[in-house]
PDB file of C-alpha atoms in Angstrom:
ATOM      1  CA  MET A   1       0.180  -0.045  -0.062  1.00  0.00           C
ATOM      2  CA  ALA A   2       2.828   2.368   0.763  1.00  0.00           C
ATOM      3  CA  SER A   3       4.436   1.395  -2.647  1.00  0.00           C
ATOM      4  CA  MET A   4       1.735   2.052  -4.277  1.00  0.00           C
ATOM      5  CA  LEU A   5       1.074   6.043  -2.775  1.00  0.00           C
ATOM      6  CA  SER A   6       4.702   6.251  -3.321  1.00  0.00           C
ATOM      7  CA  ASP A   7       4.339   5.917  -7.127  1.00  0.00           C
ATOM      8  CA  ASN A   8       1.005   7.578  -7.411  1.00  0.00           C
ATOM      9  CA  GLY A   9       2.404  10.664  -5.443  1.00  0.00           C
ATOM     10  CA  SER A  10       5.891  10.341  -7.329  1.00  0.00           C
ATOM     11  CA  GLU A  11       3.308  10.586 -10.649  1.00  0.00           C
ATOM     12  CA  THR A  12       1.736  13.473  -9.319  1.00  0.00           C
ATOM     13  CA  PHE A  13       4.229  15.679  -7.792  1.00  0.00           C
ATOM     14  CA  ASP A  14       6.432  15.234 -11.222  1.00  0.00           C
ATOM     15  CA  ARG A  15       3.370  16.589 -12.637  1.00  0.00           C
ATOM     16  CA  VAL A  16       2.642  19.572 -10.861  1.00  0.00           C
ATOM     17  CA  SER A  17       6.275  20.438  -9.516  1.00  0.00           C
ATOM     18  CA  ASN A  18       6.888  22.396 -12.274  1.00  0.00           C
ATOM     19  CA  HIS A  19       9.675  20.275 -13.785  1.00  0.00           C
ATOM     20  CA  ASN A  20      11.904  21.270 -10.492  1.00  0.00           C
ATOM     21  CA  GLU A  21      14.748  19.644  -9.860  1.00  0.00           C
ATOM     22  CA  ILE A  22      13.857  17.486  -6.549  1.00  0.00           C
ATOM     23  CA  ASP A  23      14.664  13.637  -6.044  1.00  0.00           C
ATOM     24  CA  THR A  24      11.730  12.091  -6.083  1.00  0.00           C
ATOM     25  CA  SER A  25      12.922   8.725  -4.623  1.00  0.00           C
ATOM     26  CA  LYS A  26      12.771  10.417  -1.430  1.00  0.00           C
ATOM     27  CA  LEU A  27       9.539  10.717  -1.596  1.00  0.00           C
ATOM     28  CA  THR A  28       7.544   8.231   0.894  1.00  0.00           C
ATOM     29  CA  ASN A  29       4.076   9.150   1.485  1.00  0.00           C
ATOM     30  CA  ILE A  30       1.262  12.252   0.599  1.00  0.00           C
ATOM     31  CA  ALA A  31       2.642  13.996   3.766  1.00  0.00           C
ATOM     32  CA  SER A  32       6.311  13.987   2.069  1.00  0.00           C
ATOM     33  CA  ILE A  33       4.445  15.193  -0.734  1.00  0.00           C
ATOM     34  CA  LEU A  34       2.909  18.037   0.211  1.00  0.00           C
ATOM     35  CA  THR A  35       5.931  19.240   2.450  1.00  0.00           C
ATOM     36  CA  THR A  36       8.773  19.159  -0.259  1.00  0.00           C
ATOM     37  CA  PRO A  37      10.097  22.881  -1.262  1.00  0.00           C
ATOM     38  CA  GLY A  38       9.187  23.706  -4.249  1.00  0.00           C
ATOM     39  CA  PHE A  39       5.599  21.844  -4.532  1.00  0.00           C
ATOM     40  CA  ASP A  40       3.027  23.869  -5.774  1.00  0.00           C
ATOM     41  CA  SER A  41      -0.522  21.978  -4.455  1.00  0.00           C
ATOM     42  CA  SER A  42      -2.490  24.553  -6.487  1.00  0.00           C
ATOM     43  CA  ARG A  43      -2.285  22.938  -8.979  1.00  0.00           C
ATOM     44  CA  LEU A  44      -3.987  19.742  -7.902  1.00  0.00           C
ATOM     45  CA  HIS A  45      -7.654  21.204  -7.718  1.00  0.00           C
ATOM     46  CA  PRO A  46      -9.931  20.639 -10.485  1.00  0.00           C
ATOM     47  CA  LEU A  47     -10.152  23.606 -11.858  1.00  0.00           C
ATOM     48  CA  ALA A  48      -6.288  24.754 -11.368  1.00  0.00           C
ATOM     49  CA  GLY A  49      -5.690  26.812 -15.081  1.00  0.00           C
ATOM     50  CA  LEU A  50      -8.497  28.013 -15.699  1.00  0.00           C
ATOM     51  CA  GLU A  51      -7.269  31.706 -15.618  1.00  0.00           C
ATOM     52  CA  LYS A  52      -5.701  31.485 -19.265  1.00  0.00           C
ATOM     53  CA  GLY A  53      -9.789  31.113 -20.526  1.00  0.00           C
ATOM     54  CA  VAL A  54     -11.773  27.824 -21.034  1.00  0.00           C
ATOM     55  CA  GLU A  55     -11.192  26.966 -24.984  1.00  0.00           C
ATOM     56  CA  TYR A  56     -14.069  25.129 -26.089  1.00  0.00           C
ATOM     57  CA  MET A  57     -15.893  28.138 -24.773  1.00  0.00           C
ATOM     58  CA  ASP A  58     -14.639  30.701 -27.027  1.00  0.00           C
ATOM     59  CA  LEU A  59     -16.594  31.808 -30.637  1.00  0.00           C
ATOM     60  CA  GLU A  60     -13.526  31.940 -33.137  1.00  0.00           C
ATOM     61  CA  ASP A  61     -14.065  34.521 -35.936  1.00  0.00           C
ATOM     62  CA  GLU A  62     -13.356  31.246 -38.168  1.00  0.00           C
ATOM     63  CA  GLN A  63     -16.584  29.705 -37.130  1.00  0.00           C
ATOM     64  CA  LEU A  64     -19.246  32.170 -37.637  1.00  0.00           C
ATOM     65  CA  SER A  65     -21.662  32.544 -40.329  1.00  0.00           C
ATOM     66  CA  THR A  66     -19.829  33.855 -43.697  1.00  0.00           C
ATOM     67  CA  MET A  67     -22.936  34.189 -45.205  1.00  0.00           C
ATOM     68  CA  GLU A  68     -23.877  37.355 -47.366  1.00  0.00           C
ATOM     69  CA  GLY A  69     -25.910  39.825 -44.873  1.00  0.00           C
ATOM     70  CA  SER A  70     -26.055  36.973 -41.815  1.00  0.00           C
ATOM     71  CA  GLN A  71     -24.470  39.501 -38.845  1.00  0.00           C
ATOM     72  CA  GLY A  72     -26.195  39.803 -36.635  1.00  0.00           C
ATOM     73  CA  LEU A  73     -26.572  41.048 -33.575  1.00  0.00           C
ATOM     74  CA  ILE A  74     -25.202  38.317 -31.918  1.00  0.00           C
ATOM     75  CA  PRO A  75     -22.416  36.190 -33.316  1.00  0.00           C
ATOM     76  CA  SER A  76     -23.859  33.797 -34.833  1.00  0.00           C
ATOM     77  CA  ARG A  77     -22.468  30.326 -36.420  1.00  0.00           C
ATOM     78  CA  GLY A  78     -25.319  29.492 -38.601  1.00  0.00           C
ATOM     79  CA  TRP A  79     -29.512  28.693 -39.122  1.00  0.00           C
ATOM     80  CA  SER A  80     -28.992  26.335 -35.146  1.00  0.00           C
ATOM     81  CA  ASP A  81     -28.011  29.119 -33.348  1.00  0.00           C
ATOM     82  CA  ASP A  82     -30.332  31.881 -35.079  1.00  0.00           C
ATOM     83  CA  LEU A  83     -32.741  29.397 -33.991  1.00  0.00           C
ATOM     84  CA  CYS A  84     -32.122  29.131 -30.430  1.00  0.00           C
ATOM     85  CA  TYR A  85     -31.599  32.640 -30.156  1.00  0.00           C
ATOM     86  CA  GLY A  86     -34.714  33.832 -32.031  1.00  0.00           C
ATOM     87  CA  THR A  87     -36.970  31.541 -30.783  1.00  0.00           C
ATOM     88  CA  GLY A  88     -36.454  31.668 -27.074  1.00  0.00           C
ATOM     89  CA  ALA A  89     -36.054  35.407 -27.155  1.00  0.00           C
ATOM     90  CA  VAL A  90     -39.283  36.103 -28.773  1.00  0.00           C
ATOM     91  CA  TYR A  91     -41.259  32.923 -26.207  1.00  0.00           C
ATOM     92  CA  LEU A  92     -39.786  35.107 -23.504  1.00  0.00           C
ATOM     93  CA  LEU A  93     -41.014  37.950 -24.821  1.00  0.00           C
ATOM     94  CA  GLY A  94     -44.550  36.833 -26.189  1.00  0.00           C
ATOM     95  CA  LEU A  95     -45.008  35.693 -22.416  1.00  0.00           C
ATOM     96  CA  GLY A  96     -44.258  39.218 -20.637  1.00  0.00           C
ATOM     97  CA  LEU A  97     -46.374  40.803 -22.779  1.00  0.00           C
ATOM     98  CA  GLY A  98     -48.752  37.978 -22.020  1.00  0.00           C
ATOM     99  CA  GLY A  99     -48.435  38.237 -18.687  1.00  0.00           C
ATOM    100  CA  PHE A 100     -48.823  42.100 -18.602  1.00  0.00           C
ATOM    101  CA  SER A 101     -52.246  41.677 -20.634  1.00  0.00           C
ATOM    102  CA  GLY A 102     -53.150  39.180 -18.759  1.00  0.00           C
ATOM    103  CA  PHE A 103     -52.936  40.994 -15.427  1.00  0.00           C
ATOM    104  CA  VAL A 104     -54.858  43.888 -17.031  1.00  0.00           C
ATOM    105  CA  GLN A 105     -57.628  41.999 -17.920  1.00  0.00           C
ATOM    106  CA  GLY A 106     -57.461  40.396 -14.250  1.00  0.00           C
ATOM    107  CA  VAL A 107     -57.745  43.356 -12.437  1.00  0.00           C
ATOM    108  CA  LYS A 108     -60.787  44.546 -14.601  1.00  0.00           C
ATOM    109  CA  ALA A 109     -62.609  41.184 -14.104  1.00  0.00           C
ATOM    110  CA  ILE A 110     -61.870  41.552 -10.200  1.00  0.00           C
ATOM    111  CA  PRO A 111     -65.716  41.679  -8.983  1.00  0.00           C
ATOM    112  CA  PRO A 112     -67.117  44.244  -6.732  1.00  0.00           C
ATOM    113  CA  ASN A 113     -66.534  43.901  -3.205  1.00  0.00           C
ATOM    114  CA  ALA A 114     -64.627  41.008  -3.595  1.00  0.00           C
ATOM    115  CA  SER A 115     -62.078  40.168  -0.549  1.00  0.00           C
ATOM    116  CA  GLY A 116     -57.955  40.309  -1.089  1.00  0.00           C
ATOM    117  CA  ARG A 117     -57.870  36.097  -1.720  1.00  0.00           C
ATOM    118  CA  LEU A 118     -60.515  36.337  -5.032  1.00  0.00           C
ATOM    119  CA  GLN A 119     -58.906  39.487  -6.469  1.00  0.00           C
ATOM    120  CA  LEU A 120     -55.410  37.881  -6.241  1.00  0.00           C
ATOM    121  CA  ASN A 121     -56.916  34.439  -8.084  1.00  0.00           C
ATOM    122  CA  THR A 122     -58.502  36.566 -10.197  1.00  0.00           C
ATOM    123  CA  ILE A 123     -55.896  38.388 -11.424  1.00  0.00           C
ATOM    124  CA  LEU A 124     -53.243  35.222 -11.175  1.00  0.00           C
ATOM    125  CA  ASN A 125     -56.000  32.891 -12.862  1.00  0.00           C
ATOM    126  CA  SER A 126     -55.826  35.715 -16.066  1.00  0.00           C
ATOM    127  CA  VAL A 127     -51.972  36.030 -15.877  1.00  0.00           C
ATOM    128  CA  THR A 128     -51.225  32.194 -15.842  1.00  0.00           C
ATOM    129  CA  LYS A 129     -54.373  32.055 -18.820  1.00  0.00           C
ATOM    130  CA  ARG A 130     -52.994  35.108 -21.265  1.00  0.00           C
ATOM    131  CA  GLY A 131     -48.994  34.563 -20.296  1.00  0.00           C
ATOM    132  CA  PRO A 132     -48.829  30.836 -21.548  1.00  0.00           C
ATOM    133  CA  PHE A 133     -50.837  31.052 -24.430  1.00  0.00           C
ATOM    134  CA  MET A 134     -48.683  33.782 -26.228  1.00  0.00           C
ATOM    135  CA  GLY A 135     -45.402  33.063 -25.710  1.00  0.00           C
ATOM    136  CA  ASN A 136     -46.286  29.396 -26.643  1.00  0.00           C
ATOM    137  CA  SER A 137     -48.083  31.515 -29.724  1.00  0.00           C
ATOM    138  CA  ALA A 138     -44.650  33.980 -30.121  1.00  0.00           C
ATOM    139  CA  GLY A 139     -42.066  30.910 -30.132  1.00  0.00           C
ATOM    140  CA  ILE A 140     -44.191  28.679 -33.278  1.00  0.00           C
ATOM    141  CA  LEU A 141     -44.412  31.190 -34.956  1.00  0.00           C
ATOM    142  CA  ALA A 142     -40.713  32.210 -34.142  1.00  0.00           C
ATOM    143  CA  LEU A 143     -39.423  28.186 -34.629  1.00  0.00           C
ATOM    144  CA  GLY A 144     -41.455  28.264 -38.279  1.00  0.00           C
ATOM    145  CA  TYR A 145     -39.869  31.525 -39.330  1.00  0.00           C
ATOM    146  CA  ASN A 146     -36.251  30.862 -38.096  1.00  0.00           C
ATOM    147  CA  ILE A 147     -36.548  27.170 -40.164  1.00  0.00           C
ATOM    148  CA  ILE A 148     -38.463  28.808 -43.329  1.00  0.00           C
ATOM    149  CA  ASN A 149     -35.814  32.204 -43.138  1.00  0.00           C
ATOM    150  CA  SER A 150     -33.043  29.831 -43.136  1.00  0.00           C
ATOM    151  CA  SER A 151     -33.788  27.407 -46.084  1.00  0.00           C
ATOM    152  CA  ILE A 152     -34.877  30.269 -48.411  1.00  0.00           C
ATOM    153  CA  ASP A 153     -31.195  32.211 -47.572  1.00  0.00           C
ATOM    154  CA  ALA A 154     -29.396  28.182 -47.901  1.00  0.00           C
ATOM    155  CA  PHE A 155     -31.477  28.207 -51.676  1.00  0.00           C
ATOM    156  CA  ARG A 156     -30.387  32.155 -52.713  1.00  0.00           C
ATOM    157  CA  GLY A 157     -26.733  31.832 -50.567  1.00  0.00           C
ATOM    158  CA  LYS A 158     -27.622  34.757 -48.865  1.00  0.00           C
ATOM    159  CA  HIS A 159     -29.741  36.982 -46.409  1.00  0.00           C
ATOM    160  CA  ASP A 160     -32.040  40.221 -46.434  1.00  0.00           C
ATOM    161  CA  VAL A 161     -34.826  42.141 -45.917  1.00  0.00           C
ATOM    162  CA  ALA A 162     -36.818  40.101 -49.110  1.00  0.00           C
ATOM    163  CA  GLY A 163     -36.145  36.530 -47.934  1.00  0.00           C
ATOM    164  CA  SER A 164     -37.140  38.096 -44.318  1.00  0.00           C
ATOM    165  CA  VAL A 165     -40.604  39.093 -45.161  1.00  0.00           C
ATOM    166  CA  ILE A 166     -41.335  36.322 -47.791  1.00  0.00           C
ATOM    167  CA  ALA A 167     -40.548  33.644 -44.935  1.00  0.00           C
ATOM    168  CA  GLY A 168     -43.124  35.869 -42.658  1.00  0.00           C
ATOM    169  CA  GLY A 169     -45.749  35.545 -44.988  1.00  0.00           C
ATOM    170  CA  LEU A 170     -45.550  31.972 -45.301  1.00  0.00           C
ATOM    171  CA  THR A 171     -45.072  31.783 -41.717  1.00  0.00           C
ATOM    172  CA  GLY A 172     -48.451  33.510 -40.720  1.00  0.00           C
ATOM    173  CA  ALA A 173     -49.905  31.841 -43.646  1.00  0.00           C
ATOM    174  CA  LEU A 174     -48.546  28.282 -42.055  1.00  0.00           C
ATOM    175  CA  PHE A 175     -50.319  29.418 -38.661  1.00  0.00           C
ATOM    176  CA  ARG A 176     -53.668  30.198 -39.741  1.00  0.00           C
ATOM    177  CA  ALA A 177     -54.195  27.615 -42.244  1.00  0.00           C
ATOM    178  CA  SER A 178     -56.903  26.230 -40.144  1.00  0.00           C
ATOM    179  CA  ARG A 179     -58.908  29.079 -39.956  1.00  0.00           C
ATOM    180  CA  GLY A 180     -59.607  29.794 -43.934  1.00  0.00           C
ATOM    181  CA  PRO A 181     -58.213  32.174 -46.652  1.00  0.00           C
ATOM    182  CA  LYS A 182     -59.188  35.495 -44.933  1.00  0.00           C
ATOM    183  CA  GLN A 183     -57.008  34.390 -41.331  1.00  0.00           C
ATOM    184  CA  MET A 184     -54.210  33.685 -43.311  1.00  0.00           C
ATOM    185  CA  ALA A 185     -53.876  36.770 -45.312  1.00  0.00           C
ATOM    186  CA  TYR A 186     -54.475  38.793 -42.438  1.00  0.00           C
ATOM    187  CA  ALA A 187     -51.704  36.298 -40.239  1.00  0.00           C
ATOM    188  CA  SER A 188     -49.634  36.458 -43.743  1.00  0.00           C
ATOM    189  CA  GLY A 189     -49.676  40.292 -44.061  1.00  0.00           C
ATOM    190  CA  ILE A 190     -48.766  40.523 -40.257  1.00  0.00           C
ATOM    191  CA  VAL A 191     -45.699  38.277 -39.757  1.00  0.00           C
ATOM    192  CA  ALA A 192     -44.710  39.851 -42.895  1.00  0.00           C
ATOM    193  CA  GLY A 193     -45.054  43.102 -42.163  1.00  0.00           C
ATOM    194  CA  VAL A 194     -43.255  42.703 -38.381  1.00  0.00           C
ATOM    195  CA  ALA A 195     -40.002  40.190 -39.896  1.00  0.00           C
ATOM    196  CA  GLY A 196     -39.604  43.216 -42.815  1.00  0.00           C
ATOM    197  CA  LEU A 197     -39.567  45.657 -39.606  1.00  0.00           C
ATOM    198  CA  TRP A 198     -37.403  43.674 -37.715  1.00  0.00           C
ATOM    199  CA  SER A 199     -34.787  42.688 -40.350  1.00  0.00           C
ATOM    200  CA  GLY A 200     -34.707  46.703 -41.863  1.00  0.00           C
ATOM    201  CA  THR A 201     -34.271  47.902 -38.672  1.00  0.00           C
ATOM    202  CA  LYS A 202     -31.079  45.719 -37.812  1.00  0.00           C
ATOM    203  CA  ASP A 203     -29.420  46.022 -40.742  1.00  0.00           C
ATOM    204  CA  LYS A 204     -29.361  50.212 -39.903  1.00  0.00           C
ATOM    205  CA  ILE A 205     -28.120  48.889 -36.646  1.00  0.00           C
ATOM    206  CA  LEU A 206     -25.489  47.056 -38.052  1.00  0.00           C
ATOM    207  CA  GLU A 207     -24.220  49.914 -40.341  1.00  0.00           C
TER     208      GLU A 207
END
């Protein structure tokens, strides 16, 4: 057992002693290793060396998307990043706006002379009804839009306002496909307008 400790300790010592010229044959146990001059015990810590940075988390320039017009407000490596960022951001935005809308509706729906508990329940019911509904709807729209927009960009070899408007129109039409042509046209126009406004605004900011 002692020889095993000595062998393992010597190997560990050689790895963390910064290559100092120390006679490792004199190391007989853990205590002798830790008390040896020149031994840096902090290098044994699992997180030692993190001051140099975690390389696999760096977003290198050569990994970023090189498609024309694909530069966004945050670095992106392609359609998968856009899908994650866009869908998540729009979902949270819809969830927040829906929650606020539900709060306003809940306050208006409070019965006269209602107790404090009933008032709170009325507001919470309205918030939890409107918030998730708008968040899920917005998330589905963003998911569909990003998939269609990325497909159009890949086919055309570039990203621009026209592609965003087309993707928005198709997304809105598909989202309301079960409601009939009239609802499809309304939804298509609204989503296409929002997509075009966002894409144009983003281009202006990046200029």
